[in-house]
């Protein structure tokens, strides 16, 4: 049966671990100049209803590095559910492509697309989740910390698709996840409850950034206003100013804490130049790992 990757919880904990190890292996092979011909000419559909630098480029390059190729498709070609039904789009595209990768607003539309597609569907970001980013994040943590287990991970800022994705990961990999955010920028309530019910990790939401970051191994942030909500940027900045990652806050974490950001960053807002360009920042390793972590996911789904 075909598998999809719409949430990191589509993989078991063991599968996530295996896939992260595969990502590390694939990265080494790519760096050694080895061509991995696992896709054997297979073509991926890359549907984008929102802008992208990292995701588009890493998927296009990734498909090529695996011996396949990719086609970039926008809402001019596919206005899901408007020009034609999601069902028909899924059925038609399944006849052309080895996999359908999609970045769009509605998470439900991606779930529906996957239900009707006969080939794997990969979520390249929805308003709810960004699972491919989390795979690259975990690979980066594995490389820098030597483990992904039982770390204290502090997410500071807007409760958004990245925060929700961290909670999904906490349902599969044990961690002490602390979310420092304002009372009006909370992450998805159902996912908070689901994660607490899963009982594998501790998940705490707090409104004091200093408390959230105390002794953290990883400090993570993202923009305060995501794609599609940039009109809220000023209001969010007023609510989230105290959660900016700056040198003072980083000093409260463990001495060897790493600082992460999925990018694009709004420097001077959620993170200062001093921190993002500083010695504890791993943001460009994280961006690079999008390429390798996604190749590992594609290998699992397509081989
Ligand atoms: N982190 C990330 O997904 O970046 P893009 O929006 O540029 O793809
Ligand atoms: N939360 C951000 C992530 C960008 C990679 C957004 O959805 O715009």
mmCIF file of N, CA and C and ligand atoms in Angstrom, residues 51-56 103 125 130 133 227 262-264 290, ligand 1:
data_model
loop_
_atom_site.group_PDB
_atom_site.id
_atom_site.type_symbol
_atom_site.label_atom_id
_atom_site.label_comp_id
_atom_site.label_asym_id
_atom_site.label_seq_id
_atom_site.Cartn_x
_atom_site.Cartn_y
_atom_site.Cartn_z
ATOM 1 N N UNK A 51 4.762 31.017 -1.506
ATOM 2 C CA UNK A 51 6.152 31.128 -1.963
ATOM 3 C C UNK A 51 7.096 30.163 -1.246
ATOM 4 N N UNK A 52 8.279 29.978 -1.801
ATOM 5 C CA UNK A 52 9.267 29.098 -1.172
ATOM 6 C C UNK A 52 10.641 29.281 -1.795
ATOM 7 N N UNK A 53 11.661 29.285 -0.970
ATOM 8 C CA UNK A 53 13.033 29.192 -1.463
ATOM 9 C C UNK A 53 13.552 27.786 -1.168
ATOM 10 N N UNK A 54 13.701 27.488 0.137
ATOM 11 C CA UNK A 54 14.283 26.228 0.568
ATOM 12 C C UNK A 54 13.531 25.002 0.049
ATOM 13 N N UNK A 55 12.217 25.006 0.237
ATOM 14 C CA UNK A 55 11.457 23.799 -0.069
ATOM 15 C C UNK A 55 11.478 23.496 -1.562
ATOM 16 N N UNK A 56 11.222 24.536 -2.363
ATOM 17 C CA UNK A 56 11.221 24.303 -3.808
ATOM 18 C C UNK A 56 12.597 23.834 -4.274
ATOM 19 N N UNK A 103 2.478 22.300 -1.265
ATOM 20 C CA UNK A 103 2.468 23.367 -0.248
ATOM 21 C C UNK A 103 1.223 24.200 -0.505
ATOM 22 N N UNK A 125 4.232 21.845 3.483
ATOM 23 C CA UNK A 125 3.760 22.912 4.391
ATOM 24 C C UNK A 125 2.297 23.230 4.146
ATOM 25 N N UNK A 130 4.335 21.417 9.033
ATOM 26 C CA UNK A 130 5.465 21.482 8.091
ATOM 27 C C UNK A 130 6.420 20.311 8.427
ATOM 28 N N UNK A 133 10.257 20.072 7.263
ATOM 29 C CA UNK A 133 11.168 20.930 8.032
ATOM 30 C C UNK A 133 11.612 20.221 9.309
ATOM 31 N N UNK A 227 3.178 32.913 6.314
ATOM 32 C CA UNK A 227 2.662 33.225 4.979
ATOM 33 C C UNK A 227 1.132 33.208 5.033
ATOM 34 N N UNK A 262 13.738 27.879 11.135
ATOM 35 C CA UNK A 262 13.452 27.194 9.863
ATOM 36 C C UNK A 262 13.727 28.095 8.663
ATOM 37 N N UNK A 263 13.771 29.416 8.884
ATOM 38 C CA UNK A 263 13.964 30.413 7.822
ATOM 39 C C UNK A 263 12.773 30.389 6.855
ATOM 40 N N UNK A 264 12.401 31.473 6.220
ATOM 41 C CA UNK A 264 13.059 32.777 6.250
ATOM 42 C C UNK A 264 12.882 33.483 7.608
ATOM 43 N N UNK A 290 17.498 20.190 4.735
ATOM 44 C CA UNK A 290 16.220 19.998 4.044
ATOM 45 C C UNK A 290 16.427 19.057 2.848
HETATM 46 N N1 LIG B 1 11.803 26.702 5.722
HETATM 47 C C1 LIG B 1 11.103 26.751 4.571
HETATM 48 O O1 LIG B 1 10.195 25.960 4.334
HETATM 49 O O2 LIG B 1 11.513 27.710 3.702
HETATM 50 P P1 LIG B 1 10.753 28.122 2.356
HETATM 51 O O3 LIG B 1 9.448 28.744 2.746
HETATM 52 O O4 LIG B 1 11.677 29.098 1.683
HETATM 53 O O5 LIG B 1 10.533 26.891 1.541
#
